[in-house]
Coordinates of C-alpha atoms in Angstrom, one line a residue:
M1 CA -4.7 65.2 158.3
T2 CA -5.5 69.2 158.8
H3 CA -3.3 71.3 156.9
S4 CA -2.6 75.2 157.5
L5 CA -1.1 78.1 156.1
S6 CA 1.5 80.5 157.2
P7 CA 0.9 82.9 159.9
T8 CA -0.9 86.2 159.0
R9 CA 2.3 88.2 158.2
V10 CA 5.4 86.8 156.1
S11 CA 8.5 88.6 156.3
G12 CA 11.4 89.2 153.7
G13 CA 15.0 89.3 153.4
I14 CA 17.5 87.7 155.9
T15 CA 16.9 87.1 159.4
G16 CA 17.6 85.2 162.1
N17 CA 20.1 84.8 165.5
S18 CA 23.8 85.3 163.8
E19 CA 25.3 86.6 167.0
H20 CA 27.5 83.9 167.3
L21 CA 29.1 84.7 164.0
P22 CA 32.0 87.3 163.6
E23 CA 30.4 90.8 162.8
E24 CA 31.5 90.8 158.9
Q25 CA 29.6 87.1 158.5
R26 CA 26.4 88.5 160.3
L27 CA 23.6 88.6 157.9
A28 CA 21.6 92.4 158.1
P29 CA 17.8 91.8 158.6
Q30 CA 15.9 93.5 155.8
E31 CA 12.7 95.8 156.7
F32 CA 10.3 94.9 153.6
E33 CA 7.8 92.5 154.5
L34 CA 4.8 91.6 152.7
S35 CA 1.3 90.3 154.1
V36 CA 0.3 86.3 153.2
G37 CA -2.0 88.1 150.8
Q38 CA 0.6 89.8 149.0
I39 CA 2.7 86.5 148.8
F40 CA -0.3 84.6 147.2
D41 CA -0.9 87.8 144.6
R42 CA 3.0 87.6 143.7
L43 CA 2.6 83.6 143.2
Q44 CA -0.8 84.6 141.2
T45 CA -2.7 81.5 142.8
T46 CA -4.6 80.6 145.7
P47 CA -3.8 78.9 149.4
E48 CA -6.3 76.3 148.5
A49 CA -4.5 75.8 145.3
I50 CA -0.8 75.3 147.3
S51 CA -2.7 73.2 149.6
N52 CA -4.3 70.9 147.0
F53 CA -0.8 70.4 145.2
C54 CA 1.0 69.5 148.6
H55 CA -1.5 67.2 149.6
K56 CA -1.1 65.5 146.1
W57 CA 2.1 65.0 146.3
Q58 CA 2.6 64.0 150.2
I59 CA 4.3 67.4 150.7
A60 CA 4.8 68.2 154.4
E61 CA 5.7 71.9 154.3
L62 CA 6.3 74.3 151.6
A63 CA 8.2 77.5 151.8
L64 CA 9.6 80.1 149.8
F65 CA 12.4 82.1 149.9
G66 CA 14.7 84.6 147.5
S67 CA 13.5 87.4 145.6
V68 CA 10.1 86.6 145.5
L69 CA 10.0 87.7 149.4
R70 CA 12.2 90.9 148.6
E71 CA 12.0 94.5 147.0
D72 CA 13.9 93.4 144.0
F73 CA 11.6 91.1 142.8
R74 CA 10.7 91.6 138.8
A75 CA 6.4 90.3 138.6
E76 CA 6.9 91.0 134.9
G77 CA 9.2 92.2 132.0
E78 CA 11.8 90.9 130.0
D79 CA 13.4 89.0 133.0
P80 CA 10.8 88.4 135.3
S81 CA 11.9 86.9 138.5
D82 CA 11.7 83.3 139.3
I83 CA 10.2 81.6 142.4
D84 CA 12.0 79.9 144.7
V85 CA 10.5 77.2 146.6
L86 CA 11.6 74.8 149.4
Y87 CA 10.2 71.5 150.1
L88 CA 9.5 68.7 152.5
F89 CA 8.1 65.6 151.9
S90 CA 6.2 64.0 154.3
A91 CA 7.6 60.5 155.9
E92 CA 6.1 58.1 153.7
A93 CA 6.5 60.0 150.5
N94 CA 9.1 58.2 148.4
Y95 CA 9.8 59.9 145.1
G96 CA 12.6 60.1 141.9
L97 CA 12.1 61.8 138.7
E98 CA 8.4 62.8 139.8
I99 CA 10.2 65.8 141.2
F100 CA 10.3 67.3 137.8
E101 CA 6.8 67.0 137.1
M102 CA 5.7 68.7 140.8
Q103 CA 8.5 71.3 139.3
E104 CA 6.5 71.5 136.4
Q105 CA 3.3 72.0 137.7
L106 CA 4.4 74.4 140.1
E107 CA 5.7 76.4 136.8
T108 CA 2.3 76.4 135.4
L109 CA 0.5 77.3 138.5
F110 CA 3.0 80.2 139.0
D111 CA 3.1 81.3 135.3
R112 CA 7.0 81.2 135.7
K113 CA 10.0 79.7 136.4
V114 CA 10.6 77.5 139.4
D115 CA 13.6 76.1 141.3
F116 CA 12.3 73.4 143.5
V117 CA 14.9 72.8 145.6
S118 CA 14.8 69.8 148.8
K119 CA 15.1 71.5 152.1
K120 CA 17.2 68.2 153.0
A121 CA 19.5 69.4 150.3
I122 CA 19.7 72.9 152.1
L123 CA 20.2 71.3 155.8
N124 CA 22.9 68.9 154.4
S125 CA 24.6 71.8 152.7
R126 CA 28.3 72.6 152.9
N127 CA 28.1 75.8 152.0
W128 CA 27.2 77.2 155.3
L129 CA 26.6 80.8 154.5
R130 CA 24.0 79.6 151.7
R131 CA 22.0 77.4 153.8
Q132 CA 22.0 80.3 156.6
N133 CA 20.9 82.5 154.5
I134 CA 18.0 80.3 153.2
L135 CA 17.1 78.8 156.1
N136 CA 16.9 82.1 157.9
S137 CA 14.9 83.9 155.1
H138 CA 12.4 81.1 154.0
R139 CA 8.8 81.5 154.8
I140 CA 6.2 79.2 155.2
I141 CA 3.2 78.9 152.8
Y142 CA 2.1 75.6 153.6
H143 CA 2.5 73.1 156.4
A144 CA 0.6 69.7 156.9
R145 CA -0.6 69.0 160.2

């Protein structure tokens, strides 16, 4: 199995095809853009550390969404931003409570709170606006091949 990281540039903000929605429901694209290097600087880790984590836990795809990709990300201070992480397990993975251990490991790796969210849960969410927001703005930082 080979692993790859995201493309050379990572965009933040909400983008995507929302032309089918009424104008008042469309999500405007953001102009803020981070390079992959800037993303990993914000995470305070390396692509290799992410790859090792994903390989250990049989994660097929790991992505980020939320403020870590936007200008309003707070790296320090009294109320630093958390990191919103979207995961998708490989077909052979079968976990239960170990998800909490995974989240704790990411919190240690990033040195901040992590919201660890299943991509399947988002895909099946009845909240279409939240689903569209996350799926249109997430940026993959690891993909197993």
